[in-house]
Each structure stands twice: as C-alpha cells, then as structure tokens.
Short mmCIF file of C-alpha atoms and ligand atoms in Angstrom, two decimals:
data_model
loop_
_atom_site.label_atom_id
_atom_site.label_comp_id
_atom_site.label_asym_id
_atom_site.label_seq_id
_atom_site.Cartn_x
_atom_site.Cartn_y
_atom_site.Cartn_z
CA UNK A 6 152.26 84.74 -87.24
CA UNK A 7 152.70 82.63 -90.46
CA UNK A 8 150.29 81.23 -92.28
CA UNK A 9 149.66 78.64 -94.79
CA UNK A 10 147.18 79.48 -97.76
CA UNK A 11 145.98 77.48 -100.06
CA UNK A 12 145.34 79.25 -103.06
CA UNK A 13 142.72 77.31 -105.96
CA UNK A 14 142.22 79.81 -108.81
CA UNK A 15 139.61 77.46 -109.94
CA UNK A 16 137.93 78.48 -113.42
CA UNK A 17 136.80 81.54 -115.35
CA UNK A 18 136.62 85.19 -113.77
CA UNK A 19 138.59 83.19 -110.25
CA UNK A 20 142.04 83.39 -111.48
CA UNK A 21 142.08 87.17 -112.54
CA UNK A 22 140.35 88.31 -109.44
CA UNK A 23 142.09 85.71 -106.76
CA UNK A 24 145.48 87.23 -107.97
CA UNK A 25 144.29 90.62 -106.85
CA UNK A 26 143.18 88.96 -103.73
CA UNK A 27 146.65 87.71 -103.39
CA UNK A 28 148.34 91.09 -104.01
CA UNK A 29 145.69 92.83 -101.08
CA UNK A 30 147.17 90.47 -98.78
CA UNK A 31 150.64 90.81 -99.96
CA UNK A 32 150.58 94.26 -99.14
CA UNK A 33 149.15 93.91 -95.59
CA UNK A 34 151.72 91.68 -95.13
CA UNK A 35 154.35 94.55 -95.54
CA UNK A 36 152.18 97.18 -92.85
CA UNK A 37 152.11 94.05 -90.31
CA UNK A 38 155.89 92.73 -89.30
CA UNK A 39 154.75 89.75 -87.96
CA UNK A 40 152.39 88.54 -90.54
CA UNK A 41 152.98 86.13 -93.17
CA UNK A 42 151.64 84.11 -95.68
CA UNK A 43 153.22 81.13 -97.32
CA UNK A 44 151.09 80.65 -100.64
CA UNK A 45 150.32 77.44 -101.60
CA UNK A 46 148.64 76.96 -105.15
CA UNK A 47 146.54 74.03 -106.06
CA UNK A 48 145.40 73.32 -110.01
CA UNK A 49 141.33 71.69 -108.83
CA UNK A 50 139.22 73.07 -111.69
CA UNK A 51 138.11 72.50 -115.09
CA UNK A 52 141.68 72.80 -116.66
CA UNK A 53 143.01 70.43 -114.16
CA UNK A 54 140.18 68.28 -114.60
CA UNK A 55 139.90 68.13 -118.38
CA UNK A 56 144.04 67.04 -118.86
CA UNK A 57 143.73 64.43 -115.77
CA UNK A 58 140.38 63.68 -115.19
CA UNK A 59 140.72 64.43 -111.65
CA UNK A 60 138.45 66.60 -109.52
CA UNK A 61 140.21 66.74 -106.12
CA UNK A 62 142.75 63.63 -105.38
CA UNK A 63 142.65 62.18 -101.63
CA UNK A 64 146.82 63.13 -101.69
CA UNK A 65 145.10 67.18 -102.61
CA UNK A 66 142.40 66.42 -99.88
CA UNK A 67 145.63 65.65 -97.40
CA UNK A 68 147.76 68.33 -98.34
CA UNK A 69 144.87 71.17 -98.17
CA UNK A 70 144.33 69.58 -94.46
CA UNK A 71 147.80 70.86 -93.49
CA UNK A 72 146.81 74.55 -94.11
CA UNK A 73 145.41 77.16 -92.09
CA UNK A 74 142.90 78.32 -94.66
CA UNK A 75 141.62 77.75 -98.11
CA UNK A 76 141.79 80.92 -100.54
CA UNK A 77 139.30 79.95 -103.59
CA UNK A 78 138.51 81.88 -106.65
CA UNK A 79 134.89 80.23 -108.74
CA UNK A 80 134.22 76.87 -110.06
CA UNK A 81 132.15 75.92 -113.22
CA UNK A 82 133.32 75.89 -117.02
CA UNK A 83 130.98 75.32 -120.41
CA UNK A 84 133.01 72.54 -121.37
CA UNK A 85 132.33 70.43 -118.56
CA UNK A 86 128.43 69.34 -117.70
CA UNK A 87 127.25 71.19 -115.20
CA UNK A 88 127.74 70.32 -111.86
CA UNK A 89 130.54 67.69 -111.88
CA UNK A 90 133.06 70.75 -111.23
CA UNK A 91 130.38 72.38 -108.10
CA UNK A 92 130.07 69.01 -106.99
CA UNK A 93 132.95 67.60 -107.21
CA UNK A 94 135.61 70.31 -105.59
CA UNK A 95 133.48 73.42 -104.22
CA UNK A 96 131.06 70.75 -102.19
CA UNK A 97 133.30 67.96 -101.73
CA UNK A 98 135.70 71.10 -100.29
CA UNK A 99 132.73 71.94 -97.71
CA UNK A 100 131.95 68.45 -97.17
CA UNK A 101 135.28 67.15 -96.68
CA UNK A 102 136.25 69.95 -94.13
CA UNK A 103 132.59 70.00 -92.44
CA UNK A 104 132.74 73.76 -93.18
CA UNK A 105 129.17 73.70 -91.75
CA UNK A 106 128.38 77.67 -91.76
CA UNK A 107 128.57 79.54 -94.76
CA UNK A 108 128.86 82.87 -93.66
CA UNK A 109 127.79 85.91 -96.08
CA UNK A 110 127.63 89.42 -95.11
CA UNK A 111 125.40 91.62 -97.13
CA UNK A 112 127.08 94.87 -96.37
CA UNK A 113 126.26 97.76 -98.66
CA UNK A 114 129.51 99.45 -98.95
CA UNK A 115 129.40 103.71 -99.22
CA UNK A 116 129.55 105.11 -103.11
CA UNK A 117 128.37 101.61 -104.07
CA UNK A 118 125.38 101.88 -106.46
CA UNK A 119 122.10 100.13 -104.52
CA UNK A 120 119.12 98.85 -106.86
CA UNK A 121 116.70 99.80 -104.11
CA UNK A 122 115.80 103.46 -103.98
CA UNK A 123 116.32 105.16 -100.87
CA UNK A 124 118.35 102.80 -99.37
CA UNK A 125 122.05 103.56 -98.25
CA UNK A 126 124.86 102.27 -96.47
CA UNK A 127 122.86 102.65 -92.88
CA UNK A 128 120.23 100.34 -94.18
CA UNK A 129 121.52 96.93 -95.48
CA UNK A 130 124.31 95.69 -92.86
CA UNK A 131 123.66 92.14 -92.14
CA UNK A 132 124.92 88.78 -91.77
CA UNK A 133 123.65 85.91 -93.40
CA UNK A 134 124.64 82.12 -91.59
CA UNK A 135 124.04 79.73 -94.29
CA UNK A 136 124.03 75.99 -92.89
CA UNK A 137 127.04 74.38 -95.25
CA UNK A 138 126.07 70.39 -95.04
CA UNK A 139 122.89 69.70 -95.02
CA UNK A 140 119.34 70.03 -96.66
CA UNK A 141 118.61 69.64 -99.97
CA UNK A 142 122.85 68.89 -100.37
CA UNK A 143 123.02 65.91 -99.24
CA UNK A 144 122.81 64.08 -102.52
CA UNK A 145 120.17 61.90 -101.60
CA UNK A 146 117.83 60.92 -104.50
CA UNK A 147 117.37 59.38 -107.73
CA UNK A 148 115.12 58.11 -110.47
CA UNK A 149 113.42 55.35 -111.78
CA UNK A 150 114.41 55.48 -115.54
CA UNK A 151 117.18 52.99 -116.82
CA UNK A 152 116.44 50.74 -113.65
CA UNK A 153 115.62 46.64 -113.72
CA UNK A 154 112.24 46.00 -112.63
CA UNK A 155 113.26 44.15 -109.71
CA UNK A 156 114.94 47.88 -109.01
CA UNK A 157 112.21 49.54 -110.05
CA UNK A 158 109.43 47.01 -107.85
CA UNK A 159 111.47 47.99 -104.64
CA UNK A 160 111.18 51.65 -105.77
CA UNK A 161 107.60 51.74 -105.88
CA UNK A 162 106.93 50.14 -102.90
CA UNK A 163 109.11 52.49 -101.26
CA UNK A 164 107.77 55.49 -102.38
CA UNK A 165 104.16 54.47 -102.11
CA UNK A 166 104.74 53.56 -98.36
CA UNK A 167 107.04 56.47 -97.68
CA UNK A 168 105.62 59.38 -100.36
CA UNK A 169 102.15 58.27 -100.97
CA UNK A 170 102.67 57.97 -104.68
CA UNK A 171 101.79 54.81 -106.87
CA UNK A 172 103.59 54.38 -109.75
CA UNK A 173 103.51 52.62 -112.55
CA UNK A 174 106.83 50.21 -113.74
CA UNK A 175 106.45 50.40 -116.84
CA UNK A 176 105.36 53.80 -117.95
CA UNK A 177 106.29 56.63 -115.13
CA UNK A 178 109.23 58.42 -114.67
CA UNK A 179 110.06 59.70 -111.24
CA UNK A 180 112.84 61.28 -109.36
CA UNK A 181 113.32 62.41 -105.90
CA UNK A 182 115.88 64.47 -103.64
CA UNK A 183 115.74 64.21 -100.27
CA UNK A 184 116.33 67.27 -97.94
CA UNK A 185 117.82 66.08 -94.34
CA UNK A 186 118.24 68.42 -91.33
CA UNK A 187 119.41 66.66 -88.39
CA UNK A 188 119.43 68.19 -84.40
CA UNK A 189 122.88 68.42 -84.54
CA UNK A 190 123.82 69.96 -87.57
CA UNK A 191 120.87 72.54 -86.79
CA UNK A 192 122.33 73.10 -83.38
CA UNK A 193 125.84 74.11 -84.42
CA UNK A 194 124.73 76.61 -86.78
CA UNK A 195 121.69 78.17 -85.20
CA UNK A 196 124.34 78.83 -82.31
CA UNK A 197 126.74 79.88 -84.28
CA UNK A 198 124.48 82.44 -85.27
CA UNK A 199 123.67 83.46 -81.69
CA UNK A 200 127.21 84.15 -80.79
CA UNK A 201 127.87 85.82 -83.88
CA UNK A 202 125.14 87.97 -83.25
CA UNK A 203 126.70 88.40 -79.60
CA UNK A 204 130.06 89.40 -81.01
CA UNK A 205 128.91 91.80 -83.75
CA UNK A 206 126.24 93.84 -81.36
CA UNK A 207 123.44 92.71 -82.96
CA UNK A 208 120.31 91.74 -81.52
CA UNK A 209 118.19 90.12 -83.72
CA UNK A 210 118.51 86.70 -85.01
CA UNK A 211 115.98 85.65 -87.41
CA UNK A 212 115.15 82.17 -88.44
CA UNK A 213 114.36 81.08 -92.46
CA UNK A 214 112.52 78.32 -93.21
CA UNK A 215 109.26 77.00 -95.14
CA UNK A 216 107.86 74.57 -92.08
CA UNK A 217 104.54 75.17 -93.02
CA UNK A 218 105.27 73.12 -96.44
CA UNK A 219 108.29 70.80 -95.50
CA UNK A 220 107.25 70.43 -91.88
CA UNK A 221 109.14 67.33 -91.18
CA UNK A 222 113.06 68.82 -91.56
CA UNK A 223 112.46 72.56 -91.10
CA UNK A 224 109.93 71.75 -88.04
CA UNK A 225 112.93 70.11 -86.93
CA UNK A 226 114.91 73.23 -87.68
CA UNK A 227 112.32 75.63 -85.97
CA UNK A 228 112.52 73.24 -82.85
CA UNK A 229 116.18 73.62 -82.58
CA UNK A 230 116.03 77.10 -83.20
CA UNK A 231 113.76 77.58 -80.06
CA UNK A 232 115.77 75.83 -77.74
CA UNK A 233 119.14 77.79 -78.50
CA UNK A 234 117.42 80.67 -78.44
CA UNK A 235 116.46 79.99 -74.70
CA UNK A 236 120.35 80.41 -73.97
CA UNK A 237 120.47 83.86 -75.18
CA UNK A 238 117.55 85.85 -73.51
CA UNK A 239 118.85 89.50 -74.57
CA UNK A 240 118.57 88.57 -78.18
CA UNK A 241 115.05 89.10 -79.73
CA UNK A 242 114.00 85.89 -82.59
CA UNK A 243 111.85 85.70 -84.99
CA UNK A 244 110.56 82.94 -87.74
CA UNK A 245 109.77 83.99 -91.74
CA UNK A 246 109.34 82.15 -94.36
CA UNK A 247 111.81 82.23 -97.16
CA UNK A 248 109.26 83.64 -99.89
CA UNK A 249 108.61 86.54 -97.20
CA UNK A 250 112.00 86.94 -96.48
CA UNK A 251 112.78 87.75 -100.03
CA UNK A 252 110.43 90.05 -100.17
CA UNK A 253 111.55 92.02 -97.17
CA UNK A 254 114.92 91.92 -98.09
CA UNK A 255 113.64 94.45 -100.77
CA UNK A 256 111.38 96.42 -99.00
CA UNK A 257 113.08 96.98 -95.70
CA UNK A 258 116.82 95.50 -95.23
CA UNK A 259 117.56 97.61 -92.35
CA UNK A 260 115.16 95.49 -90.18
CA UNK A 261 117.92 92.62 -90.66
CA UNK A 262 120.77 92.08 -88.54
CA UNK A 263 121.67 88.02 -88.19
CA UNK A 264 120.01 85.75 -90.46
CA UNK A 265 120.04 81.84 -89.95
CA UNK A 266 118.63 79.66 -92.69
CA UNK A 267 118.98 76.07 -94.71
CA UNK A 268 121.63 75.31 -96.87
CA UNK A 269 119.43 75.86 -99.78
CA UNK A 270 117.36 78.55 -99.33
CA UNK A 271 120.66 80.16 -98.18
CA UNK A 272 121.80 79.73 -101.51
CA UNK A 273 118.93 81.41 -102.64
CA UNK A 274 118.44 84.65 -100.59
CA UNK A 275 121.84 85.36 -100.67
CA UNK A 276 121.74 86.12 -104.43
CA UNK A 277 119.70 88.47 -103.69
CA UNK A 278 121.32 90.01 -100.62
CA UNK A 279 124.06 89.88 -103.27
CA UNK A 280 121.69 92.14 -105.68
CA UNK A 281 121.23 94.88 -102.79
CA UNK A 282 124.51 95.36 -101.73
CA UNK A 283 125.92 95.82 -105.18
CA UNK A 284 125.69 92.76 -106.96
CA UNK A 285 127.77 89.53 -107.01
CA UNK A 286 131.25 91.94 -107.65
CA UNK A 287 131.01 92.65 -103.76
CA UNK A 288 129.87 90.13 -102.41
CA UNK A 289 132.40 87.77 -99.96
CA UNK A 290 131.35 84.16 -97.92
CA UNK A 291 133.26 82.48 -95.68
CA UNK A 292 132.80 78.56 -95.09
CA UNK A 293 133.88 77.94 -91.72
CA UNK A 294 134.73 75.10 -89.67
CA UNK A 295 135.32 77.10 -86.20
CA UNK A 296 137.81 73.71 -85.42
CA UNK A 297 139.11 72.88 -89.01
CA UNK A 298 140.37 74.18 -92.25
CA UNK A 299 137.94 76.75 -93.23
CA UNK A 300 137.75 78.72 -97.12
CA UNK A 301 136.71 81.81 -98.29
CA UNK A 302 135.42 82.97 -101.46
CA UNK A 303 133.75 85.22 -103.19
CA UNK A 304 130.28 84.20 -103.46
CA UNK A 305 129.83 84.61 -107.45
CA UNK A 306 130.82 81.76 -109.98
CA UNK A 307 133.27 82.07 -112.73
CA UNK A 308 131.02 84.47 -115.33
CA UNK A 309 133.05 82.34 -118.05
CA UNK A 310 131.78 85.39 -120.36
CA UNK A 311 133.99 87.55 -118.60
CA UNK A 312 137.00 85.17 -118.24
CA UNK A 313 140.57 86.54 -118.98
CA UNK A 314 138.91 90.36 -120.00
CA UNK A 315 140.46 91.81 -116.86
CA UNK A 316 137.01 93.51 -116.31
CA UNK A 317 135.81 91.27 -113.36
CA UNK A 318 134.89 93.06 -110.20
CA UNK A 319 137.73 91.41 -107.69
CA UNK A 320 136.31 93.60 -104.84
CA UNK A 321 134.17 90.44 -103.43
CA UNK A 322 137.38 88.30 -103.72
CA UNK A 323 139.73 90.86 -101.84
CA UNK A 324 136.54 90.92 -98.72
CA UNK A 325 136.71 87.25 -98.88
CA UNK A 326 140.66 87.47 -97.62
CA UNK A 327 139.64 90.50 -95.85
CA UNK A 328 137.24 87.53 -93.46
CA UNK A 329 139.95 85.09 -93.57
CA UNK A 330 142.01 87.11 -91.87
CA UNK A 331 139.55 88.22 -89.51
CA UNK A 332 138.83 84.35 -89.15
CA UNK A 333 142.66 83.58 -88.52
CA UNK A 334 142.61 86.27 -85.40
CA UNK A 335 144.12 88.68 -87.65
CA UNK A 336 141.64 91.53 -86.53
CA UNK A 337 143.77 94.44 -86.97
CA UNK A 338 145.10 93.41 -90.78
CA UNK A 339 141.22 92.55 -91.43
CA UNK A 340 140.02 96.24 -90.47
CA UNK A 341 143.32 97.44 -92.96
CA UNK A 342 141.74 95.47 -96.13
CA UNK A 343 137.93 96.88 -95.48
CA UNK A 344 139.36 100.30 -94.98
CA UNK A 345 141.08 100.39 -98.06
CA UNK A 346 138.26 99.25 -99.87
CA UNK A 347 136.51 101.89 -98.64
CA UNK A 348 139.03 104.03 -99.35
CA UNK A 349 139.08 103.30 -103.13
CA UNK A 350 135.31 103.50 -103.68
CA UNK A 351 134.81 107.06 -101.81
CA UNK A 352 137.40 107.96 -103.78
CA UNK A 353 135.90 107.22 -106.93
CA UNK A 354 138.63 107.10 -109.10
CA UNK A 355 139.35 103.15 -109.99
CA UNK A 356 136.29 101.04 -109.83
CA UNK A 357 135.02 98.11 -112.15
CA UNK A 358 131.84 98.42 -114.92
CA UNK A 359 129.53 96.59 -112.85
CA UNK A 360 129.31 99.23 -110.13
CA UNK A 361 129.64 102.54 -112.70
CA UNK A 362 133.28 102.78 -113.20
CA UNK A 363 135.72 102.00 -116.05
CA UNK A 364 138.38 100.27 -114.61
CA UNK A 365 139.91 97.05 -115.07
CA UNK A 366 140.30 94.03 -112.73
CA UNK A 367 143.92 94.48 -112.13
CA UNK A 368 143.64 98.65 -111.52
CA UNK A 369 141.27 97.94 -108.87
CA UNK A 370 143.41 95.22 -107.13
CA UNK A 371 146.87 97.90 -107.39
CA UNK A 372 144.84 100.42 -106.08
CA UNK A 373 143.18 98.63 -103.09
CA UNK A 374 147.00 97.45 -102.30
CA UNK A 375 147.68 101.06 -102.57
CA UNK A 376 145.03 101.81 -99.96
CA UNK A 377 146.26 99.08 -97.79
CA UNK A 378 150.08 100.63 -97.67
CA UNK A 379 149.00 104.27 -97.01
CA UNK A 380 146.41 103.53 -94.04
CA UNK A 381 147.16 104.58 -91.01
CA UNK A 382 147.21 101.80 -88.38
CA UNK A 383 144.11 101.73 -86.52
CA UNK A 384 143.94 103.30 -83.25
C1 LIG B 11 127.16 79.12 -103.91
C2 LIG B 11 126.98 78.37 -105.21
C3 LIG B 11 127.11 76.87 -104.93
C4 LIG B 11 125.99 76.48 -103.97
C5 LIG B 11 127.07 75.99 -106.19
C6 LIG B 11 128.09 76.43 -107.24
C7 LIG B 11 127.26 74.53 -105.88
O1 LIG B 11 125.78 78.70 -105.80
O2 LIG B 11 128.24 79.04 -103.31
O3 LIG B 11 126.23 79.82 -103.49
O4 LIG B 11 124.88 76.14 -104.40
O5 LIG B 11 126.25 76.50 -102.77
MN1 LIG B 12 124.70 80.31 -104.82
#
C-alpha cells in the first residue's frame, strides 16, 4: 500500500525530531516491498505564521483532507502569545477532523530510567483514551471587562439566573469557561475505549472524572459510561476521581490497563503518565478519527530551549509513526518500529540526555533506522 503523509514540522524541538521520525519510516519502507509513503510537507507554525499571518488556510484544511494521516512534530513559539499557535492549528487540526480520541499509551519501555522506585517495565503498560472535542475545549466563555453596559446588563442577568452570582456593572470583573460533554461525544469514546480494551487483552476500563464537583457534565459522562459498559460484561469498570487517579498513577500503575477520561483532565494525567514512563522524550498520542484523517504526535510541545541543539529526545516522535502505522493496518511494519526501539535502548549505546545517555537527536534517529533494517521479520 501507498500512503499519503502529511508531514507539519511545526515549531521548536518538532522539526529536528519529526525528521528522525521520517527517516524510521523511511527505513521500514525498504524491509516492507509493498509499503510506501508519499511525504507531503506543510509550513502551519509560528514561522509560517509570523511571514503570512496565517494559522491554517481553508485551501491547507482541503489539501490535509486528501491524506491518509497527519504526521505532526510540536506547536508553540515565545514570539507568538500563547495560545494563538495551540489554538489555532493543533486544536483547529482535532476539531476540524473530529479526531475525537486522543489516544496515549503510557508504556514504560525496558532500560528506560522510571522516577518511581521499584517499578519496571511489568508495571506501567496502559492506555490512556483522552476525549479530543469536548469539555473544557470548547471555547465557550468570556468576560465582562471592555463590554457596553447594555452587554454587560444581559451578562449579569445571565449569570445570576444561570450561576447564582450577582454582579456588579460597574466594578466586577468576571470570566467564565464553560465545560460541555454531550451523550454522544461521551458515547463514541467511552466505546472506543471498550473495544480497545477488547483488542489489546485488557480487562479493565476505568472511568476519570470529578462528578462529585461538576455533576452536571461528568454525571452525564458517568451515565454514559454505565450504559456502554452494559455491552461488554467480561470487562470489569470502575469510577475515580481525577485527584485520586493521580495519585495512584504513582503509587500503583500496574493496577491500570484502559483509562477513559475528559478532554481536560486527559491533558492533565497524561503529563504525568508521561513522567512515569520516562518523561515527555517517550511519550507518543494518537488523535484518531476511526472514519477520517487522523494525526499523530508526540505528546510534548516544542521545548523552544532545546530548539535546533540536536539534543531532543525523538524517541516519542518515532512511537507516534510507530501508531500511525499500526492505525493505517500496517501491523507488521508497526511491531518493526517498537522493536527497534527496543532494540536501541537494551542496547545502551545511543540514547538522548533526558533518559541518561549522551547522544544527540539525529544518532538516535540513524540508529533506530538501523534497528529497523537489521530486524528480523516477525514470525
Ligand atoms: C496536549 C497539549 C495541548 C492540549 C495544548 C498544546 C493545546 O497540552 O496535546 O496535551 O492541551 O491538548
Ligand atoms: Mn498536554
């Protein structure tokens, strides 16, 4: 099969460690006759933006539409305010292609160091589904500073009917963000999660959420969650609360198999499932639309501090193509790119700073590529 990638660099660190990316799948290309990628590049980032003024142009939007996957690097640059570049490609990229689960593995990989003693490899092997498009990313809010007080007057009546809180015209200052979940958008994820869980072995799926604070959209979310569950009887739930969560995520990882949260505390926890398998150097995401253009990523920004040293950790980005391919149907070629990562840090010989080594960005990605030639092809 051939496929079309489209490649966005983006900013910082995501040039230096996308191109070793690239090269990984370049050389499982050779092993696999009848694989191919066509690579498409696309400028979207704070270069791009700063010369044109253009985040991501409908005539982009179209093109990226035609491909069969997105290949991104990081978004986010000091000379732009922050957010405009996040907002304005990464989540208008997940928004436009209703990539609705953000999938994150936290895999601890062998010979990688671990922050938490007396865990290994055996204990932190779990998936995190992220929901992609809803909750607290909606962009619903505002404030009340800068408005007319006819504005303002239809403000405060709406938040003192809806929130309960009287404010004053003249003298407060108030802003809001509203979180949505709706049935649907719960649904498709929280069975996602089931089937994923089906497909991997696993049988656990446990359910994040803080309903006993923000009862309205994540007792919505624990509602849903109850009635997909019915579907799959052999898999054993369970309900935390994200502040637990994180704290079991520390003290006992292994318990963990599928985890199924909110968009945002998604974001958070998997920072930290980040921390425990490594840090942000290893850790991939995919965000998937099962029936659309999907992208994959590594799940750090662009560490603008390390931008253009060569001393980025591209492992993360080289798993992220390692799940596209695995997403494209490409199982065998996927298993080729994990095993020579494995390979390389067993072997101990070319690894980045952040995980105890001396080597640069580019070493890691030429040995990796090595890996991925001299594998045998699985049985
Ligand atoms: C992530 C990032 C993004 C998010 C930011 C950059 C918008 O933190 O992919 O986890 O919040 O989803
Ligand atoms: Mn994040």
């Amino acid at each position: 099969m051939k496929y079309k990638i489209a490649v966005i660099p983006g900013d910082g660190i995501g040039p230096e460690v996308i191109r070793e990316g690239v090269k990984v799948l370049r050389a499982v290309e050779e092993t696999q006759p009848n694989l191919g990628f066509d690579f498409v590049e696309f400028p979207y980032g704070a270069e791009h933006y700063l010369k044109t003024g253009e985040l991501i142009s409908e005539e982009g939007l179209d093109e990226l539409s035609k491909m069969d996957a997105i290949y991104l690097g990081a978004l986010g640059d000091p000379r732009v305010k922050t957010g405009i570049l996040e907002q304005g490609i990464l989540l208008k990229l997940r928004f436009y292609f209703d990539q609705f689960i953000n999938l994150r593995p936290v895999k601890l990989y062998p010979e990688v160091p671990c922050p938490l003693r007396g865990k290994g490899p055996e204990d932190i092997d779990f998936y995190v589904v992220r929901e992609n498009t809803e909750d607290f990313y909606v962009a619903l809010g505002g404030r009340a500073k800068g408005r007319t007080r006819e504005q303002l007057e239809v403000l405060r009546s709406l938040y003192s009917a809806k929130f309960g809180l009287d404010i004053e015209v003249d003298k407060d200052e108030v802003a809001y963000q509203i979180g949505v979940i709706s049935r649907k958008g719960a649904e498709r994820v929280i069975r996602y999660a089931f089937e994923l869980a089906k497909r991997k072995g696993k049988d656990l799926v446990s359910s994040v959420d803080k309903a006993n604070v923000l009862s309205h959209s994540y007792g919505l979310w624990r509602e849903v969650f109850e009635e997909v569950a019915k579907d799959y009887p052999d898999i054993r739930t369970e309900f935390l609360f994200v502040d637990a969560i994180t704290m079991w995520f520390v003290k006992s990882p292994e318990w963990y198999q599928v985890v199924v949260t909110p968009n945002m505390f998604g974001d958070i926890i998997t920072d930290l499932g980040a921390m425990i398998q490594g840090g942000l150097g290893m850790a991939p995401g995919g965000n998937i639309n099962p029936e659309g253009v999907s992208m994959f990523e590594p799940i750090h920004g662009s560490a603008p501090k390390y931008a253009g040293k060569n001393r980025a950790n591209p492992i993360a980005a080289i798993l992220a193509g390692q799940m596209m391919l695995e997403h494209l149907g490409e199982g065998e070629a996927a298993m080729r790119i994990e095993r020579a990562v494995v390979k390389v840090l067993t072997e101990w010989k070319v690894r980045t700073p952040d995980i105890g080594g001396k080597s640069t960005t580019s070493e890691v990605g030429d040995a990796v590529a090595n890996a991925v030639r001299e594998i045998e092809a699985p049985e």
